[in-house]
């Protein structure tokens, strides 16, 4: 995944987001560093691509609760919480919820990065929209 050419992401990202959690592929993708590889493209200018990646990350994040070295992904997700796009914020919150569930290290990282404050601030903004 880390060697993918950006042009190959457009046709493959929708397929990855459709992988059912019951298959053996998602755990293998997590173990192979798939989440980290996908996270490198969260800053892409294509909203469609970012949505596909976030949907995939949300599906994979159920199986990655015990995975280490997700600091950069958590940092990027906190930044994405400030998006004006409702789908981006919703998927991002779902991924963060899954990655912090039963994982004290990820919870600590999110707290250190002020993720809770960002989430609360964004929630108050959306109440007034």
XYZ file of C-alpha atoms in Angstrom:
129
model
C 0.000 0.000 0.000
C 2.825 2.416 0.716
C 4.110 2.092 -2.857
C 0.772 2.807 -4.542
C 0.850 5.418 -7.229
C -1.698 8.157 -6.482
C -3.581 7.445 -9.718
C -4.218 3.873 -8.558
C -5.939 5.132 -5.409
C -9.011 6.382 -7.267
C -10.111 3.008 -8.673
C -9.032 0.953 -5.643
C -10.188 3.097 -2.716
C -13.924 2.432 -3.282
C -13.205 -1.287 -3.384
C -11.274 -1.208 -0.108
C -14.116 0.607 1.628
C -16.465 -2.241 0.670
C -14.453 -5.019 2.333
C -16.762 -6.693 4.822
C -15.327 -6.870 8.355
C -15.998 -10.620 8.478
C -13.383 -11.422 5.842
C -9.808 -12.282 6.761
C -8.523 -9.440 4.562
C -9.114 -6.536 6.982
C -6.954 -7.969 9.804
C -4.244 -8.734 7.268
C -4.438 -5.180 5.926
C -4.041 -3.829 9.465
C -1.074 -6.074 10.209
C 0.601 -5.095 6.934
C 0.466 -1.382 7.810
C -2.568 -0.629 5.672
C -3.939 1.980 8.041
C -0.675 3.912 8.062
C -0.412 3.663 4.267
C -3.964 4.904 3.768
C -3.478 7.728 6.261
C -0.779 9.230 4.040
C -3.507 10.180 1.580
C -5.949 11.826 4.001
C -4.693 15.250 2.946
C -5.517 14.642 -0.722
C -7.454 17.408 -2.455
C -10.132 14.985 -3.691
C -13.000 14.836 -1.199
C -14.221 11.637 -2.839
C -10.872 9.932 -2.271
C -10.681 11.144 1.334
C -14.221 9.840 1.964
C -13.316 6.429 0.534
C -10.179 6.286 2.662
C -12.107 7.324 5.785
C -14.779 4.664 5.159
C -12.029 2.072 4.767
C -10.263 3.279 7.912
C -13.540 3.148 9.827
C -14.054 -0.477 8.770
C -10.445 -1.398 9.550
C -10.350 0.493 12.844
C -12.573 -2.121 14.503
C -9.710 -4.575 14.128
C -6.894 -2.134 14.868
C -7.727 -1.294 18.471
C -4.588 -3.053 19.700
C -2.331 -1.791 16.909
C 0.628 0.447 17.762
C 2.256 3.287 15.843
C -0.945 5.075 14.922
C 0.167 8.451 16.307
C 0.345 10.141 12.893
C -3.047 8.768 11.902
C -4.595 10.021 15.152
C -3.037 13.453 14.560
C -4.455 13.612 11.034
C -7.881 12.506 12.215
C -8.009 15.271 14.804
C -7.221 17.804 12.073
C -9.998 16.337 9.911
C -12.514 16.872 12.721
C -12.361 20.568 11.827
C -13.565 19.899 8.274
C -16.639 21.692 6.980
C -17.770 18.465 5.326
C -20.270 16.515 7.434
C -19.307 13.132 5.944
C -15.641 13.756 6.710
C -16.388 14.731 10.315
C -18.760 11.792 10.856
C -16.368 9.181 9.462
C -13.430 10.738 11.287
C -15.295 10.626 14.597
C -16.166 6.970 13.955
C -12.536 6.047 13.291
C -11.373 7.924 16.395
C -14.060 6.247 18.488
C -12.975 2.792 17.328
C -9.253 3.457 17.738
C -9.639 4.795 21.278
C -12.053 2.107 22.470
C -10.224 -0.159 24.931
C -6.876 1.419 24.001
C -5.399 3.584 26.750
C -2.379 4.585 24.646
C -4.517 5.932 21.806
C -6.785 7.724 24.296
C -3.734 9.369 25.845
C -2.428 10.460 22.447
C -5.797 11.936 21.450
C -5.989 13.808 24.768
C -2.417 15.108 24.389
C -3.292 16.365 20.913
C -6.351 18.169 22.365
C -8.661 15.910 20.379
C -11.431 16.060 22.969
C -11.432 19.866 22.958
C -11.436 19.960 19.152
C -14.336 17.512 19.018
C -16.356 19.481 21.577
C -15.658 22.758 19.762
C -16.742 21.284 16.441
C -19.912 19.895 18.033
C -20.863 23.333 19.339
C -20.261 24.852 15.890
C -22.536 22.301 14.237
C -25.307 23.062 16.724
C -25.532 26.581 15.334
C -25.432 25.692 11.649
